[in-house]
Amino acid sequence: MRIHFTAMLIGSHPMTKTFRNLFLAATIAFATAPLSAEVIVPVSTAAGLQQAIDSATDGTVIELAAGTYAAPAGSFTIYNPTAGFTIRAVAGAAVTLNGGGATDILRFTNSPKPITFQGISFLNGVSNSNFIGGAMTLDHVEAIFISCTFQNNAANGSITGGGGLWLNAVKVLFQSCNFTGNSSPNYGAAFSALDSQVFINNSRFSGNRSNLANHHVNSAGGAIQANATLLRIENCRFDNNQAGLAGGAIYAYGPWKDPVTTPVTTLIVSNSTFTGNLASRGSGGPIESPAVGGAVFSEDQTTAQFFNCRFTGNSARLGGALGSYRAFVEVVGCVFKDNSATGAANDESIGGAIISISVDNKDASTDNGKINRRSAQLTVRDTLIQGVLGTNSAGRGGGIFASGDLAAFYVKGDGTAQSNRASVNLKRVAFMNLSSIGDNALGSGLGGAFQGDFASLTADNVIVANCSASNYGGGFRFGQNSAVTMTNTIVAQVSAGYAGAGITMFGGVLNLTNCSFVENQLTIGTGGTAICAGIGGANGSVPATDMTGSVQSCLFTNNGAGSVIYDSEPGGFGAYNRLQYSSNQFFSPPNDAYLNDIGGAKTVAQLNNFTVSHADGSTDKKAPSPNSALGAAPSVGAILTLPPTTLRTGDPDEAVPIPTNVAYGSNGVGGTTVDGAGRANSGVLGQAGGGVHTLAVGSSSYATVPPPATALNVATRLPVGVGQNVLIGGFIVVGPTPKRVIVRAIGPSLPLAGTLQDPTLELHDGTGALIARNDNWRVTQVGGVIPAGQAIEIQAAIPPTNDLESAIVATLNPGPYTAIVGANGTPGIGLVEVYDLDAIQDSTLANISTRGFVKTDPDVMIGGFIYLGGPGATKVVVRGLGPSLSRPPYNITNPLQDPVLELHDANGGTTTNDDWAAGIPVNFQPSDARESAIFSTGLPLGPYTAILRGKNETGVGIVEVYIFE
């Protein structure tokens, strides 16, 4: 997440004027060429534009006067340029490059230096040739587009797409751009990217289409198609884009390539919205397969990640919002509302919000069936999936549908059952108001919230409420030898037609622990108001499958008429229902707790003593540990905040902060309130804040746990010298996953006298090894954690505003790191910064420290950090060290002897410490009594500044910030 912050003001401090501009506005600033070489060339005609392009040198800025510039036949061209330059509109001018519906507009190839386009509209470009974009073609170049518009462009090639742009082997950034009404009958109506790196920030994609009448069979990516590409999208809006085969807005395809564990295409989308996108075959389009992925479709060796995104009103035949085939998909902190999978055919209306499928075809991707490709993986957490009551979400899997590759295991015998199952992991997910309505004869009306066929599901802390299926499995429906582990989950007010209102499962392994089934009901049948389980019947090459596993420590209360659990025990299949029930609690009067085809209806006491004898001579005791019958209905509930906190950033049209949602489920015994207000037994409350929310059910209370606050930016300003007097910033990546950061060394852009004019930057790991370096951020020093040029990637993140400053973008494994800022020439005041670029803080920046030579006022050490993230309780210790630095491991010869520490908040509040005293946590107490420390358990979120000085002395000191739970 890019955090843009402006000057932290130390209002009451006597040195306010000196420190007022410590933190510069970190908004995106685009210096298009070295500032000292900038030459402005005014242009007012189309001929003049081409002439200026042909004669441009490094630093040239071609400024276009207001007006329309008609592209010549064959387009404007930038062929094999040796210079990096800019083409931009004069400030405030409306400038259009127009293809007139007859030609493409610009072709740009083979450039060693980036070219920037700013404030220009590209309209009505047309290409009828393959590998040529309707408006622009970029081939083996680097380019930056700022505030540009691509509208009503078309690519009509016989096999390729790229209605707006065709991108091949490029690095490109689109910042604050609009793509509207572009088209291609193939794919990528806004743009198509092959073997590229594409960064998109703060942009809009609206009304782009690849499902034109008589479109081609591979009509994919209504807005974007990405093949063997890194596609990173932040703060963007996709609305009303359409594709005929797959990916109403985005299609991401990764062709198979060894090693298959490494993604060939990576799609990362954060803080963006997808509204009203559609995957649907257009008039006259060929019938290949049902259209899939209303918003996004990911295929094969692709890893797709969605962080803090919102999907509303998207639709397809399969996967109303997201679809994937053999791809790895991660969804975190997202909201799905009113998405749907439509259609009446047997292979349609599957996966109302998400579909994840795995079965291999006999085609080139499997070497005509010889290769067993991996099955799909789906991870969803901290996410709401919500439908509209009374509206069908899908015929199968109203929220999610996942299926594995049965043929690979049962026909080919390739791999294990587990390796061929589709893998799904759910954590802190709510399925609300979803429905699956269909014809039982066609195998639909199944899995109101979730359906899994030959799937492996792990679910923890899930709420399923007010969902329904017209036939089986109002909550979950599993079949074809699935494997399910579910913990801490509530299924409430869910209904099904015939059996298994909460869960229906035929064949496989079902393990439930600490789950609750409350107020669920059947509308037609009478067996399994909570659970229906049975064997998996034989189907072609797939044999009959036992039903195994254990339901333990679960609660069943207030469910409707009929037996709470129904165990189907058909004979003659050679497979048996061996599912067991232990230590569960039942409140089910006047209905039976249990029904079995062999033993009939059972009370709880009878279930505890029931043993089934099977035709093969085996027996199964149904209750290895006794279950209990309750004399009264207990109060039960669960509550989640989804996403866990309000969001500070969104698409260009969203007002921020963006409220979150509170989803809850209960049985309402004793009344239900949320945050003190009376509510229905289960529901979703929108427009909620990100703090603690409390569900009260009778005398029972349940509260959300907000995520803790984290440091999203750390920075220190100090005079930079040589030897022991360089500026050293240390930080630790703490957590289970790598973290993407940008490290910057700032000097000449600081609004101070005596600044460091040409800073250098080194990044070292915990062993002290040099893993990255940079001088002058537009020129990359490849090596270590920097595999290739990254000027465009820095530009897409938070670029320095002066070309002489340094920056490194890196994805760092958990552990300690050190950033060293040096003086490339004359010493001076410098700033070292680390920004957290991740949208989700699974791992955090912690234990931040900065070492340097501290002078007297105004050249004291100034450390800053932005304390944001979640609103949960977090502890902060800030320390100022000096005397102890003379000892190992530092062995500093000139340390501060008596440091004084100040901590300032954004409102001018100040906390000061000289010699630390009692109250500092033991593990964070300085080793010398003269050193300073400040401990807080309740810092408000926001920016802070720590100032370290000596008492009328100079010397080397350290400022440290520890953030922990």
Coordinates of C-alpha atoms in Angstrom, one line a residue, residues 203-515:
S203 CA -6.9 4.4 -13.4
R204 CA -10.3 3.6 -14.9
F205 CA -11.5 0.9 -17.3
S206 CA -15.1 1.3 -18.5
G207 CA -17.2 -0.1 -21.3
N208 CA -14.3 -2.0 -23.1
R209 CA -15.5 -5.1 -25.0
S210 CA -14.1 -8.2 -26.6
N211 CA -17.5 -9.8 -27.1
L212 CA -18.5 -7.8 -30.2
A213 CA -21.0 -9.4 -32.6
N214 CA -19.4 -12.4 -34.3
H215 CA -16.4 -12.2 -32.1
H216 CA -13.6 -14.8 -32.3
V217 CA -13.5 -18.0 -30.2
N218 CA -10.9 -16.6 -27.8
S219 CA -12.7 -13.5 -26.8
A220 CA -11.1 -12.9 -23.5
G221 CA -10.2 -10.0 -21.3
G222 CA -12.9 -7.4 -21.9
A223 CA -10.4 -4.7 -20.7
I224 CA -7.0 -6.4 -20.2
Q225 CA -5.3 -9.6 -21.4
A226 CA -2.0 -10.6 -19.8
N227 CA 0.2 -13.5 -21.1
A228 CA 3.5 -14.3 -19.4
T229 CA 3.3 -10.9 -17.7
L230 CA 3.6 -9.3 -14.3
L231 CA 0.5 -7.1 -13.9
R232 CA 0.3 -5.0 -10.8
I233 CA -2.9 -3.0 -10.4
E234 CA -3.6 -0.5 -7.5
N235 CA -6.5 1.8 -6.8
C236 CA -8.3 1.2 -10.1
R237 CA -11.9 0.9 -11.3
F238 CA -13.3 -1.6 -13.7
D239 CA -16.9 -1.2 -14.7
N240 CA -19.1 -2.6 -17.4
N241 CA -16.4 -4.3 -19.4
Q242 CA -17.3 -7.4 -21.4
A243 CA -15.7 -10.6 -22.8
G244 CA -17.2 -13.4 -24.8
L245 CA -15.2 -16.4 -23.4
A246 CA -13.4 -15.5 -20.2
G247 CA -12.5 -12.5 -17.9
G248 CA -15.1 -9.7 -18.4
A249 CA -12.5 -7.2 -17.2
I250 CA -9.2 -9.1 -17.0
Y251 CA -7.9 -12.4 -18.4
A252 CA -4.5 -13.6 -17.0
Y253 CA -2.9 -16.6 -18.7
G254 CA 0.4 -18.3 -17.7
P255 CA 1.7 -20.8 -20.3
W256 CA 3.3 -23.9 -18.7
K257 CA 7.0 -23.5 -18.2
D258 CA 9.5 -25.3 -15.9
P259 CA 9.7 -24.9 -13.0
V260 CA 5.9 -25.1 -12.6
T261 CA 6.2 -23.9 -9.0
T262 CA 7.2 -20.4 -10.3
P263 CA 4.3 -18.3 -11.7
V264 CA 4.7 -17.3 -15.4
T265 CA 2.0 -14.7 -15.1
T266 CA 1.5 -12.8 -11.8
L267 CA -1.6 -10.7 -11.3
I268 CA -1.8 -8.5 -8.2
V269 CA -4.8 -6.3 -7.7
S270 CA -5.2 -4.1 -4.6
N271 CA -7.7 -1.5 -3.4
S272 CA -9.7 -1.7 -6.6
T273 CA -13.3 -2.2 -7.6
F274 CA -15.0 -4.4 -10.2
T275 CA -18.7 -3.4 -11.0
G276 CA -21.1 -4.7 -13.6
N277 CA -18.5 -6.6 -15.6
L278 CA -19.7 -9.5 -17.8
A279 CA -18.4 -12.6 -19.4
S280 CA -21.1 -13.6 -21.9
R281 CA -21.0 -14.8 -25.5
G282 CA -21.9 -12.0 -27.9
S283 CA -24.3 -12.2 -30.8
G284 CA -23.0 -14.6 -33.4
G285 CA -20.0 -15.6 -31.3
P286 CA -18.9 -19.3 -31.5
I287 CA -20.0 -21.7 -28.8
E288 CA -16.8 -23.0 -27.3
S289 CA -17.7 -23.3 -23.6
P290 CA -19.7 -21.4 -21.1
A291 CA -18.3 -17.9 -20.5
V292 CA -16.3 -17.8 -17.2
G293 CA -15.1 -15.1 -14.8
G294 CA -17.4 -12.1 -14.9
A295 CA -14.7 -9.8 -13.6
V296 CA -11.4 -11.8 -13.8
F297 CA -10.3 -15.2 -15.2
S298 CA -6.9 -16.7 -14.3
E299 CA -5.5 -19.7 -16.2
D300 CA -2.7 -22.3 -15.8
Q301 CA 0.7 -21.2 -14.5
T302 CA -0.8 -18.0 -13.1
T303 CA -0.8 -16.7 -9.6
A304 CA -3.6 -14.1 -9.0
Q305 CA -3.9 -12.1 -5.8
F306 CA -6.7 -9.7 -4.8
F307 CA -6.3 -7.5 -1.8
N308 CA -8.9 -5.1 -0.4
C309 CA -11.0 -5.2 -3.5
R310 CA -14.7 -4.9 -4.0
F311 CA -16.7 -7.0 -6.6
T312 CA -20.3 -5.9 -7.2
G313 CA -22.9 -7.0 -9.7
N314 CA -20.5 -9.0 -12.0
S315 CA -21.9 -11.9 -14.0
A316 CA -20.9 -14.9 -16.1
R317 CA -22.1 -18.4 -16.8
L318 CA -19.4 -19.8 -14.6
G319 CA -17.8 -17.7 -11.8
G320 CA -19.8 -14.5 -11.5
A321 CA -16.9 -12.5 -10.3
L322 CA -13.7 -14.6 -10.4
G323 CA -12.9 -17.7 -12.4
S324 CA -9.8 -19.8 -12.4
Y325 CA -8.5 -22.9 -14.2
R326 CA -5.5 -24.7 -12.7
A327 CA -4.3 -21.4 -11.3
F328 CA -3.5 -20.3 -7.8
V329 CA -5.8 -17.5 -6.5
E330 CA -5.6 -15.6 -3.2
V331 CA -8.4 -13.3 -2.1
V332 CA -7.8 -11.3 1.1
G333 CA -9.9 -8.5 2.6
C334 CA -12.4 -8.4 -0.2
V335 CA -16.1 -7.9 -0.5
F336 CA -18.3 -9.7 -3.1
K337 CA -21.9 -8.5 -3.4
D338 CA -24.7 -9.5 -5.8
N339 CA -22.5 -11.4 -8.3
S340 CA -24.1 -14.2 -10.1
A341 CA -23.6 -17.2 -12.4
T342 CA -26.4 -17.5 -14.9
G343 CA -27.7 -19.9 -17.4
A344 CA -30.0 -22.9 -17.6
A345 CA -27.8 -25.6 -19.2
N346 CA -26.3 -28.4 -17.2
D347 CA -22.8 -26.9 -17.5
E348 CA -23.9 -23.3 -16.6
S349 CA -24.9 -21.3 -13.5
I350 CA -22.0 -22.6 -11.4
G351 CA -20.1 -20.5 -8.8
G352 CA -22.0 -17.3 -8.1
A353 CA -19.0 -15.4 -6.9
I354 CA -16.0 -17.7 -7.5
I355 CA -15.3 -20.8 -9.5
S356 CA -12.1 -22.8 -9.3
I357 CA -11.7 -25.7 -11.6
S358 CA -9.0 -28.2 -12.4
V359 CA -9.9 -31.0 -14.9
D360 CA -7.3 -31.4 -17.6
N361 CA -8.2 -31.4 -21.3
K362 CA -6.4 -33.4 -24.0
D363 CA -4.8 -30.4 -25.6
A364 CA -1.4 -28.9 -26.1
S365 CA -1.1 -27.8 -22.5
T366 CA -1.1 -31.4 -21.4
D367 CA 0.7 -32.9 -24.4
N368 CA -2.6 -34.4 -25.5
G369 CA -3.3 -35.8 -22.1
K370 CA 0.1 -37.1 -21.2
I371 CA 0.8 -34.5 -18.5
N372 CA -1.2 -34.2 -15.3
R373 CA -1.3 -30.5 -14.6
R374 CA -1.7 -29.2 -11.1
S375 CA -5.1 -28.7 -9.6
A376 CA -6.4 -25.3 -8.8
Q377 CA -5.7 -23.6 -5.4
L378 CA -8.0 -21.0 -3.8
T379 CA -7.4 -19.1 -0.6
V380 CA -10.0 -16.7 0.8
R381 CA -9.7 -14.9 4.1
D382 CA -11.2 -11.8 5.8
T383 CA -13.8 -11.6 3.0
L384 CA -17.5 -11.2 2.7
I385 CA -19.4 -13.0 0.0
Q386 CA -23.0 -11.7 0.0
G387 CA -26.0 -12.2 -2.2
V388 CA -29.5 -10.6 -2.4
L389 CA -32.2 -12.5 -0.5
G390 CA -34.7 -13.9 -3.0
T391 CA -32.3 -13.6 -6.0
N392 CA -30.6 -16.7 -7.4
S393 CA -26.8 -16.6 -7.1
A394 CA -26.1 -19.8 -9.0
G395 CA -27.5 -23.2 -9.7
R396 CA -24.5 -24.8 -8.0
G397 CA -22.3 -23.1 -5.4
G398 CA -24.0 -19.8 -4.7
G399 CA -20.8 -18.4 -3.3
I400 CA -18.0 -20.7 -4.4
F401 CA -17.7 -23.8 -6.5
A402 CA -14.4 -25.8 -6.6
S403 CA -13.6 -29.0 -8.4
G404 CA -10.6 -31.2 -8.9
D405 CA -9.3 -33.6 -11.6
L406 CA -11.1 -36.9 -11.1
A407 CA -9.8 -38.4 -14.4
A408 CA -6.2 -37.9 -13.5
F409 CA -6.5 -39.9 -10.3
Y410 CA -9.2 -42.5 -11.1
V411 CA -8.5 -43.1 -14.9
K412 CA -4.8 -42.3 -15.3
G413 CA -3.8 -43.2 -11.7
D414 CA -1.5 -40.2 -11.8
G415 CA -0.7 -38.7 -8.3
T416 CA -2.7 -39.0 -5.1
A417 CA -6.3 -38.1 -4.4
Q418 CA -5.2 -35.1 -2.4
S419 CA -2.8 -33.8 -5.2
N420 CA -5.6 -34.0 -7.7
R421 CA -8.3 -32.4 -5.5
A422 CA -9.0 -28.7 -5.9
S423 CA -7.6 -27.0 -2.8
V424 CA -9.6 -24.4 -1.0
N425 CA -8.7 -22.6 2.3
L426 CA -11.2 -20.3 4.0
K427 CA -10.4 -18.3 7.1
R428 CA -12.6 -15.6 8.6
V429 CA -15.1 -15.7 5.7
A430 CA -18.8 -14.9 5.7
F431 CA -21.3 -16.3 3.2
M432 CA -24.5 -14.3 3.5
N433 CA -27.9 -14.3 1.7
L434 CA -26.7 -16.6 -1.1
S435 CA -29.0 -19.1 -2.9
S436 CA -28.7 -21.9 -5.4
I437 CA -31.9 -22.7 -7.2
G438 CA -32.1 -25.3 -9.9
D439 CA -33.5 -28.5 -11.3
N440 CA -32.6 -31.6 -9.3
A441 CA -32.8 -33.7 -12.4
L442 CA -29.9 -31.6 -13.9
G443 CA -27.9 -31.8 -10.7
S444 CA -28.4 -28.1 -9.7
G445 CA -30.0 -26.3 -6.8
L446 CA -27.0 -27.4 -4.7
G447 CA -24.6 -25.7 -2.3
G448 CA -26.2 -22.4 -1.3
A449 CA -22.9 -21.1 -0.1
F450 CA -20.3 -23.6 -1.3
Q451 CA -20.1 -26.7 -3.5
G452 CA -17.0 -28.8 -3.7
D453 CA -16.5 -31.8 -6.1
F454 CA -13.3 -33.8 -5.5
A455 CA -12.2 -30.8 -3.5
S456 CA -10.1 -30.4 -0.4
L457 CA -11.6 -27.7 1.9
T458 CA -10.0 -26.3 5.1
A459 CA -12.3 -23.8 6.8
D460 CA -11.9 -21.9 10.1
N461 CA -13.9 -19.2 11.6
V462 CA -16.6 -19.1 8.9
I463 CA -20.1 -17.7 9.1
V464 CA -22.8 -19.1 6.8
A465 CA -26.2 -17.4 7.3
N466 CA -29.5 -16.9 5.4
C467 CA -28.3 -19.1 2.5
S468 CA -30.4 -21.6 0.7
A469 CA -30.5 -24.4 -1.9
S470 CA -33.6 -25.6 -3.6
N471 CA -32.4 -29.2 -3.4
Y472 CA -29.4 -30.2 -1.2
G473 CA -26.8 -28.4 0.9
G474 CA -28.2 -25.0 1.8
G475 CA -24.8 -24.2 3.3
F476 CA -22.3 -26.7 1.9
R477 CA -22.6 -29.5 -0.6
F478 CA -19.7 -31.9 -1.2
G479 CA -19.3 -34.9 -3.5
Q480 CA -16.9 -37.1 -5.5
N481 CA -14.6 -38.0 -2.6
S482 CA -13.9 -34.5 -1.2
A483 CA -11.9 -34.0 2.0
V484 CA -13.3 -31.4 4.4
T485 CA -11.9 -30.0 7.7
M486 CA -14.0 -27.3 9.3
T487 CA -13.5 -25.6 12.6
N488 CA -15.1 -22.8 14.6
T489 CA -17.8 -22.3 12.0
I490 CA -21.5 -21.4 12.4
V491 CA -24.3 -22.3 10.0
A492 CA -27.4 -20.3 10.8
Q493 CA -30.9 -19.8 9.3
V494 CA -29.9 -21.9 6.2
S495 CA -32.4 -24.0 4.3
A496 CA -32.5 -26.8 1.7
G497 CA -35.2 -28.6 -0.1
Y498 CA -34.6 -32.3 0.6
A499 CA -31.7 -33.0 2.9
G500 CA -28.7 -31.5 4.6
A501 CA -29.7 -28.0 5.2
G502 CA -26.3 -27.1 6.7
I503 CA -24.1 -29.7 5.0
T504 CA -24.8 -32.4 2.4
M505 CA -21.9 -34.7 1.6
F506 CA -21.7 -38.0 -0.3
G507 CA -18.4 -39.8 -0.1
G508 CA -15.1 -38.6 1.2
V509 CA -13.8 -37.4 4.6
L510 CA -15.7 -34.9 6.8
N511 CA -14.1 -33.6 10.0
L512 CA -16.0 -30.9 11.9
T513 CA -14.8 -29.5 15.3
N514 CA -16.4 -26.7 17.4
C515 CA -19.0 -25.9 14.8

